[in-house]
Short mmCIF file of N, CA and C in Angstrom, two decimals:
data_model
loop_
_atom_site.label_atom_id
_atom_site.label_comp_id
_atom_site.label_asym_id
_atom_site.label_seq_id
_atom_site.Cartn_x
_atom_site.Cartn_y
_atom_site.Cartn_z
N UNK C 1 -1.86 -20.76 1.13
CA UNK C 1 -2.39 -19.43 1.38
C UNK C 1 -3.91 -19.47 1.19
N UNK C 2 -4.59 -19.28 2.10
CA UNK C 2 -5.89 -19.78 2.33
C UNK C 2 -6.88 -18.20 1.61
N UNK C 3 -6.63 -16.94 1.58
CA UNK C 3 -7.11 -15.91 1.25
C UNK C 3 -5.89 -15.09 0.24
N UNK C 4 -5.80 -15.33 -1.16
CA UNK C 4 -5.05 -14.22 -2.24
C UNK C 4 -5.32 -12.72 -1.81
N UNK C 5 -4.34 -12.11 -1.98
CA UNK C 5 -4.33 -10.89 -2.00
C UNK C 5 -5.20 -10.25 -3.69
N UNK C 6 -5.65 -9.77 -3.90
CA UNK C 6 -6.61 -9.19 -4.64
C UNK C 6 -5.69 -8.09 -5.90
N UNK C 7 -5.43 -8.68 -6.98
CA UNK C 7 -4.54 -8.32 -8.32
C UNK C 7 -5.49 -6.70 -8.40
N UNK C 8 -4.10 -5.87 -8.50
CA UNK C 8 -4.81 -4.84 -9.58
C UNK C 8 -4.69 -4.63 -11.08
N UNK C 9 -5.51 -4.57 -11.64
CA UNK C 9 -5.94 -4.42 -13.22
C UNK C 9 -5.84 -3.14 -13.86
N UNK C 10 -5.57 -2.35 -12.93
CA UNK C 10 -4.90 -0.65 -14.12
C UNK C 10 -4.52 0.09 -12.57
N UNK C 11 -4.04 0.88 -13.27
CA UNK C 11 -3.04 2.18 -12.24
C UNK C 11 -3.06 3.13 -13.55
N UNK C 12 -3.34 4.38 -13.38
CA UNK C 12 -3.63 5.39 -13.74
C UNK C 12 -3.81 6.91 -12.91
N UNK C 13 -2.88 7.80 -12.94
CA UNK C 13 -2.83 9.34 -12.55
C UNK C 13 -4.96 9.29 -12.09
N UNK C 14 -4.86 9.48 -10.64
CA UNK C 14 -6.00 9.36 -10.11
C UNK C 14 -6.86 8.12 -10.00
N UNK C 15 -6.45 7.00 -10.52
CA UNK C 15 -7.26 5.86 -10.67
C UNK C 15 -6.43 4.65 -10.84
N UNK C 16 -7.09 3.55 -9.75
CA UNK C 16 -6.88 2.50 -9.56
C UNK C 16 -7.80 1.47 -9.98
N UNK C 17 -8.27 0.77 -10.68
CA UNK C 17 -8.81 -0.67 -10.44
C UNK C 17 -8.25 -2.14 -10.04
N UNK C 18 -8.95 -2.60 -9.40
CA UNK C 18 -8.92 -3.49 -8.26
C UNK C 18 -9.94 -4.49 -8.42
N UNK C 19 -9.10 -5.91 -9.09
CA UNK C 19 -10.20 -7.04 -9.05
C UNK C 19 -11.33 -7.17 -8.29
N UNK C 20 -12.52 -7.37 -8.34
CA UNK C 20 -13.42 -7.18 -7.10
C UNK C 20 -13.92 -6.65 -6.09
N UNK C 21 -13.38 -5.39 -6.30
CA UNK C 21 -13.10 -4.19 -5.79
C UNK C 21 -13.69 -2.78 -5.95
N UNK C 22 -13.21 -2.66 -7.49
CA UNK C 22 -14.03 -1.46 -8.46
C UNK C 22 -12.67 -0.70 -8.60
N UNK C 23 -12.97 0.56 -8.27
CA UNK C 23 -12.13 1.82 -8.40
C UNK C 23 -11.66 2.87 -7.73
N UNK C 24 -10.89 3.42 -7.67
CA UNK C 24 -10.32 4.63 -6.67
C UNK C 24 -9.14 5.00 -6.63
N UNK C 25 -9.09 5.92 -6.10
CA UNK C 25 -7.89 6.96 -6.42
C UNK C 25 -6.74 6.19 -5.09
N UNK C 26 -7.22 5.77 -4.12
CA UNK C 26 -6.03 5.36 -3.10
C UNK C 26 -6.42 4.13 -2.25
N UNK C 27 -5.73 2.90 -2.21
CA UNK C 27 -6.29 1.73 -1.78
C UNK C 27 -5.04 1.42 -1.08
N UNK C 28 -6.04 0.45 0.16
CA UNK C 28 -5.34 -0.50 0.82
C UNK C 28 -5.28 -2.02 1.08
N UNK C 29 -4.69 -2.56 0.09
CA UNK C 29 -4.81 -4.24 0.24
C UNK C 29 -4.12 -5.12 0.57
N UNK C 30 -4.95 -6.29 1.05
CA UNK C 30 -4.36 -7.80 2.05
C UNK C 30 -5.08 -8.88 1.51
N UNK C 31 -4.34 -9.91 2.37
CA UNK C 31 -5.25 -11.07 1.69
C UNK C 31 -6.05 -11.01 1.62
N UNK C 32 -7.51 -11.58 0.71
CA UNK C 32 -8.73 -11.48 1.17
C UNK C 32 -9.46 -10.37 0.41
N UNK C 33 -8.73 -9.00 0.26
CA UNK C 33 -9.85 -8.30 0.15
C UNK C 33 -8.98 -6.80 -0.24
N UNK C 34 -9.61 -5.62 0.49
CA UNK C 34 -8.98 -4.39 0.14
C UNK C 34 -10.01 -3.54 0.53
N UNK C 35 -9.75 -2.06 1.06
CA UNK C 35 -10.64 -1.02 0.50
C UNK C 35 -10.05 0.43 0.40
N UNK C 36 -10.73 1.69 0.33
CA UNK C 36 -10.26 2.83 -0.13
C UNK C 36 -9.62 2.47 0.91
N UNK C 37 -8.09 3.95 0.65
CA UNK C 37 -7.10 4.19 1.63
C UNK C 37 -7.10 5.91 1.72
N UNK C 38 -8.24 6.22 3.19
CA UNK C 38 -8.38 7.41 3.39
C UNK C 38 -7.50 8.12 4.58
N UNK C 39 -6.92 8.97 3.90
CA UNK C 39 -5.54 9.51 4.87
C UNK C 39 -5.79 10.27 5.81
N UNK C 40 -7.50 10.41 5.79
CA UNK C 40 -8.18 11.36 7.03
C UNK C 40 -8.27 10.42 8.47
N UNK C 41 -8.01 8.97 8.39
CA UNK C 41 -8.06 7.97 9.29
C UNK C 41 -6.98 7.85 10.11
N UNK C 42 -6.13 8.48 9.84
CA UNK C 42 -4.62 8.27 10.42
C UNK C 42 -3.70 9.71 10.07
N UNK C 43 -4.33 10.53 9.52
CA UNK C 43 -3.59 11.98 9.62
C UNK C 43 -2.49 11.83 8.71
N UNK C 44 -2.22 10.99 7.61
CA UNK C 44 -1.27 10.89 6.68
C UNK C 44 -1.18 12.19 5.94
N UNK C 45 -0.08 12.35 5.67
CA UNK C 45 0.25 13.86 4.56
C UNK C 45 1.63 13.07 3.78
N UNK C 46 1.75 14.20 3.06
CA UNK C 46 2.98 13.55 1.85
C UNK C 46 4.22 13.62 2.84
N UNK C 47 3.93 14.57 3.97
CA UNK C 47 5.29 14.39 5.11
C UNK C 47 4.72 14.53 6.13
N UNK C 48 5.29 13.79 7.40
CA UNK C 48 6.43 13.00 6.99
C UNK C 48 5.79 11.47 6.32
N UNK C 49 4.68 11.31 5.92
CA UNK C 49 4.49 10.23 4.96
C UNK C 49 3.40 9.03 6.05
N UNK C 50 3.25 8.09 5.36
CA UNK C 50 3.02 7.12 5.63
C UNK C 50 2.93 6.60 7.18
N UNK C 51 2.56 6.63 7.73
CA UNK C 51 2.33 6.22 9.09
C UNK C 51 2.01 4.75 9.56
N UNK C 52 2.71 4.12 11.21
CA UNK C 52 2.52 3.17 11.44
C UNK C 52 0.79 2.48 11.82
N UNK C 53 0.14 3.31 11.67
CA UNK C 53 -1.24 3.42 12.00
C UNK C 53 -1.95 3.00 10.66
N UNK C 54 -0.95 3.21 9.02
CA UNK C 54 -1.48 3.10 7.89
C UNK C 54 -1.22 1.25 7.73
N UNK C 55 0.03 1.08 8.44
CA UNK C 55 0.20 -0.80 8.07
C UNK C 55 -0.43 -1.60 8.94
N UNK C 56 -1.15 -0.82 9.89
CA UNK C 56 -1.24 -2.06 11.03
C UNK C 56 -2.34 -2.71 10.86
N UNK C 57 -3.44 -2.61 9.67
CA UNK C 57 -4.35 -3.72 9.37
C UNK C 57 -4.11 -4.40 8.15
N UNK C 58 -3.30 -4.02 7.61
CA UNK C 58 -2.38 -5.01 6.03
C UNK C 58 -2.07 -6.26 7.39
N UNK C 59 -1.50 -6.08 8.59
CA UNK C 59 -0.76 -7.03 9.15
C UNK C 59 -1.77 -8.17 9.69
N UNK C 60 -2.59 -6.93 10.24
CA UNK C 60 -3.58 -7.78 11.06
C UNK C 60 -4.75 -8.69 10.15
N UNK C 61 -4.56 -8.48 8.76
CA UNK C 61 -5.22 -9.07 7.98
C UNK C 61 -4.49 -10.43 7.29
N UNK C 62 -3.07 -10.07 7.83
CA UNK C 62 -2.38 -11.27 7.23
C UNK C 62 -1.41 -11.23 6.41
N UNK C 63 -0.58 -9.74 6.07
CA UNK C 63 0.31 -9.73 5.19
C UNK C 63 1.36 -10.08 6.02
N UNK C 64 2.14 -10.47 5.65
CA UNK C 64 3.82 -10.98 5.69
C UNK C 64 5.08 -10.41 5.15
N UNK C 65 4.43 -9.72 3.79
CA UNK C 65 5.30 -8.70 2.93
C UNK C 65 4.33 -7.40 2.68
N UNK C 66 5.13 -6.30 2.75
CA UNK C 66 3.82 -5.09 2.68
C UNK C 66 4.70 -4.19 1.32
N UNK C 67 4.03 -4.35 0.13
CA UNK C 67 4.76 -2.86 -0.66
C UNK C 67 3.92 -2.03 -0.19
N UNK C 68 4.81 -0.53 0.05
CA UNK C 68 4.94 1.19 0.12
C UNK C 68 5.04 1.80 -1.30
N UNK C 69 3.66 2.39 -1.84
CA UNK C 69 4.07 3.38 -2.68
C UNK C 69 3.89 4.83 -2.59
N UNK C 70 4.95 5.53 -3.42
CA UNK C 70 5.20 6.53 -2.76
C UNK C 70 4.75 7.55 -3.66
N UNK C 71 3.92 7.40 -4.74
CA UNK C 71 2.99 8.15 -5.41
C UNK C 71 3.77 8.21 -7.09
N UNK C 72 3.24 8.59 -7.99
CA UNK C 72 3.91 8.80 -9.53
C UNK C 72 5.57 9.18 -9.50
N UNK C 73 4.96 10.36 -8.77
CA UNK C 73 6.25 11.46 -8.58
C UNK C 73 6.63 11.35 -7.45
N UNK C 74 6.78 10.40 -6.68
CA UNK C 74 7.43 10.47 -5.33
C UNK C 74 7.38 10.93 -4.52
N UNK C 75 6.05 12.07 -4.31
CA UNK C 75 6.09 12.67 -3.31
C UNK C 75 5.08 12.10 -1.95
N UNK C 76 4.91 11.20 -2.19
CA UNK C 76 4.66 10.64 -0.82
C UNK C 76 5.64 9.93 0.37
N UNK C 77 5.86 10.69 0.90
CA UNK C 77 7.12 9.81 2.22
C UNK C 77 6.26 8.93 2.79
N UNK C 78 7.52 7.93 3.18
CA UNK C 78 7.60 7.04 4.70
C UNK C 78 7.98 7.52 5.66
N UNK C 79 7.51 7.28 7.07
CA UNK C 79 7.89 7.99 7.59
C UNK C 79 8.93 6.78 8.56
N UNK C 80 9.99 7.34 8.78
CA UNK C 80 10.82 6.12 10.07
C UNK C 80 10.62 5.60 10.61
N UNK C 81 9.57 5.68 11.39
CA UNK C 81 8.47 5.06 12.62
C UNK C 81 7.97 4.14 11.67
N UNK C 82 7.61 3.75 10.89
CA UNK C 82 6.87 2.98 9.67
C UNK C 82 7.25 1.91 9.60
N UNK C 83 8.78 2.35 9.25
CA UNK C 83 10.07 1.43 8.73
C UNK C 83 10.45 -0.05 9.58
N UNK C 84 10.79 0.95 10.61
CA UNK C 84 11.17 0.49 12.03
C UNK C 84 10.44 -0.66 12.67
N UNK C 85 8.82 0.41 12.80
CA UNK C 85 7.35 -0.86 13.02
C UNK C 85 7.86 -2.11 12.52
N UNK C 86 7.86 -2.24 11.12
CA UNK C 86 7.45 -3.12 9.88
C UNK C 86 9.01 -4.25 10.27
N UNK C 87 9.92 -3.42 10.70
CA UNK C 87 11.32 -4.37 10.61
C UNK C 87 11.05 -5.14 12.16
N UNK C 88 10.78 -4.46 12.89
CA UNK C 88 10.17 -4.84 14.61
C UNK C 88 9.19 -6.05 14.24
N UNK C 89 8.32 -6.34 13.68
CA UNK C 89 7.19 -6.71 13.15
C UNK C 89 8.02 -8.23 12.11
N UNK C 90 9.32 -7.84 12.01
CA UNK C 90 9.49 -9.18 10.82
C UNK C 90 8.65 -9.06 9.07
N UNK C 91 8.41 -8.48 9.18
CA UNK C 91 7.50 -7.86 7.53
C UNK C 91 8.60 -7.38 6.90
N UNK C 92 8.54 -8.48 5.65
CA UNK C 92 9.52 -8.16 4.26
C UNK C 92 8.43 -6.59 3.87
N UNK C 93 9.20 -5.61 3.98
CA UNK C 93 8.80 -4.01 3.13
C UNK C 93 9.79 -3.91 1.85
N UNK C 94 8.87 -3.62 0.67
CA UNK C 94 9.50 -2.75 -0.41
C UNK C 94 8.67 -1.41 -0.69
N UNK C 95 9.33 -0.56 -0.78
CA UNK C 95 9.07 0.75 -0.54
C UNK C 95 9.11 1.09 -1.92
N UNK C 96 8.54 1.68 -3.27
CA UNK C 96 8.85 2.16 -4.66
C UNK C 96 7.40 3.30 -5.08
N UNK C 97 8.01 3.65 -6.31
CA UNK C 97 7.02 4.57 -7.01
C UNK C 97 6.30 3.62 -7.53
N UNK C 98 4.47 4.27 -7.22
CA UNK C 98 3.26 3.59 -8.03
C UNK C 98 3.31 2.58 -9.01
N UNK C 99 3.97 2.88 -10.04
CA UNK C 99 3.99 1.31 -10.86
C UNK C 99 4.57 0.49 -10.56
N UNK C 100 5.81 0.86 -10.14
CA UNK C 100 6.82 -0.08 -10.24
C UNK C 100 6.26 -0.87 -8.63
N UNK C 101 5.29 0.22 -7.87
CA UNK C 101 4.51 -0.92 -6.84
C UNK C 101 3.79 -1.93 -7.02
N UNK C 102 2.77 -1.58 -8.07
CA UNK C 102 1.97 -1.94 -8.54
C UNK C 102 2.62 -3.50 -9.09
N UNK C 103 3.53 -3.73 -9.81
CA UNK C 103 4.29 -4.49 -10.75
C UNK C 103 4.64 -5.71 -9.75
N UNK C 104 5.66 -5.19 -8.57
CA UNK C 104 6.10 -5.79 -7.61
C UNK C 104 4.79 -6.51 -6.86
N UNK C 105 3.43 -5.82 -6.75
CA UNK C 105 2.74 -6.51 -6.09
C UNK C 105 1.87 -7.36 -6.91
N UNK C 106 1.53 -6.92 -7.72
CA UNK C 106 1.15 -8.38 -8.56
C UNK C 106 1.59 -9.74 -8.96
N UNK C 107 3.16 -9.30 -9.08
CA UNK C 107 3.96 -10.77 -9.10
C UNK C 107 3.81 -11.62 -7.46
N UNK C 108 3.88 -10.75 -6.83
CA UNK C 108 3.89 -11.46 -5.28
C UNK C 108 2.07 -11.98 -5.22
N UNK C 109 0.89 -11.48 -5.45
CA UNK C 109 -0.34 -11.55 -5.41
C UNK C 109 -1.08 -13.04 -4.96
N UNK C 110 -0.37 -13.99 -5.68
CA UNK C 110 -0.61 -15.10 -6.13
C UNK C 110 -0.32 -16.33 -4.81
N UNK C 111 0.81 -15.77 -5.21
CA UNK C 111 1.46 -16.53 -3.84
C UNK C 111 2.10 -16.51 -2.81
N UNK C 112 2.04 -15.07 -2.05
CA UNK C 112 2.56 -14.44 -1.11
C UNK C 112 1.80 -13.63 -0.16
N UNK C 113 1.16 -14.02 0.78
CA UNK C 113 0.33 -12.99 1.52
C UNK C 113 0.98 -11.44 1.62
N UNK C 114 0.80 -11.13 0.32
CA UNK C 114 1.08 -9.55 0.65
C UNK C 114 0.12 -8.32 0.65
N UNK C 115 0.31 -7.46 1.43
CA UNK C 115 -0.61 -6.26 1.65
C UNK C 115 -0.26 -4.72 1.14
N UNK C 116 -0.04 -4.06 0.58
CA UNK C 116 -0.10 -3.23 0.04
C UNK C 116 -0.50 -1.50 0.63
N UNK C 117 -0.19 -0.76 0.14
CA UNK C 117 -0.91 0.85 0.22
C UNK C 117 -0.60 1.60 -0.77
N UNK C 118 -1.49 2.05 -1.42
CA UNK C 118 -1.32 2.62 -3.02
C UNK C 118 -1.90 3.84 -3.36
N UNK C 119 -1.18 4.54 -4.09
CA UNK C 119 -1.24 6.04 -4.02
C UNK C 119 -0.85 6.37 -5.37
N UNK C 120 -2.13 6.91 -6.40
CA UNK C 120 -2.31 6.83 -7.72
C UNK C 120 -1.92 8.29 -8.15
N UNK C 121 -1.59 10.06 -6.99
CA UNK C 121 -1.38 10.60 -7.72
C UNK C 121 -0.11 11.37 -7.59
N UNK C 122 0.49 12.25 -7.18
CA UNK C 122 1.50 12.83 -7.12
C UNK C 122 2.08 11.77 -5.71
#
């Protein structure tokens, strides 16, 4: 794996840090690198969630496996079209709440081109 996906170092209600990165409330990361994840770019809302427009540069950057988080409290959806993309696409998806994203993607970090979308508050 020629470019690591980029470890995060805290998750916190509004706040993320991100090895090499800094800080922010909503990120998107792939091998290589990461940056904010602004939902004004793709018209994301908590419904119907997540959009295929939100994974398609995790891919194009090189992920292979993408975790979905779906905020503290869960209220961020996926939306079907997402799903579907990602299974069309051959991309191992795990879909979970913020930490337990967070958790899942750090163990994979190392040695798994995985890409990520992270969502620190409700």
């Amino acid at each position: 794996m020629d470019k690591p996906s980029p470890k995060i170092l805290a998750i916190a209600w509004g706040h993320i840090e991100i090895d090499g990165l800094g800080t922010g409330k909503d990120f998107k990361l792939f091998p290589g690198g990461g940056r904010a994840w602004d939902w004004n770019e793709t018209g994301t809302r908590h419904k119907p969630g997540i959009q295929p427009a939100d994974v398609e540069e995790l891919i194009s950057r090189g992920a292979t496996t993408i975790i979905l988080s779906r905020g503290m409290d869960l209220k961020l959806h996926v939306d079907q079209a997402t799903l579907t993309f990602l299974e069309e696409k051959g991309i191992t998806t795990h879909v979970a709440e913020t930490k337990e994203a967070v958790s899942m993607y750090n163990k994979l970090a190392g040695n798994t081109p995985v890409g990520g979308l992270f969502h620190s508050t409700c």
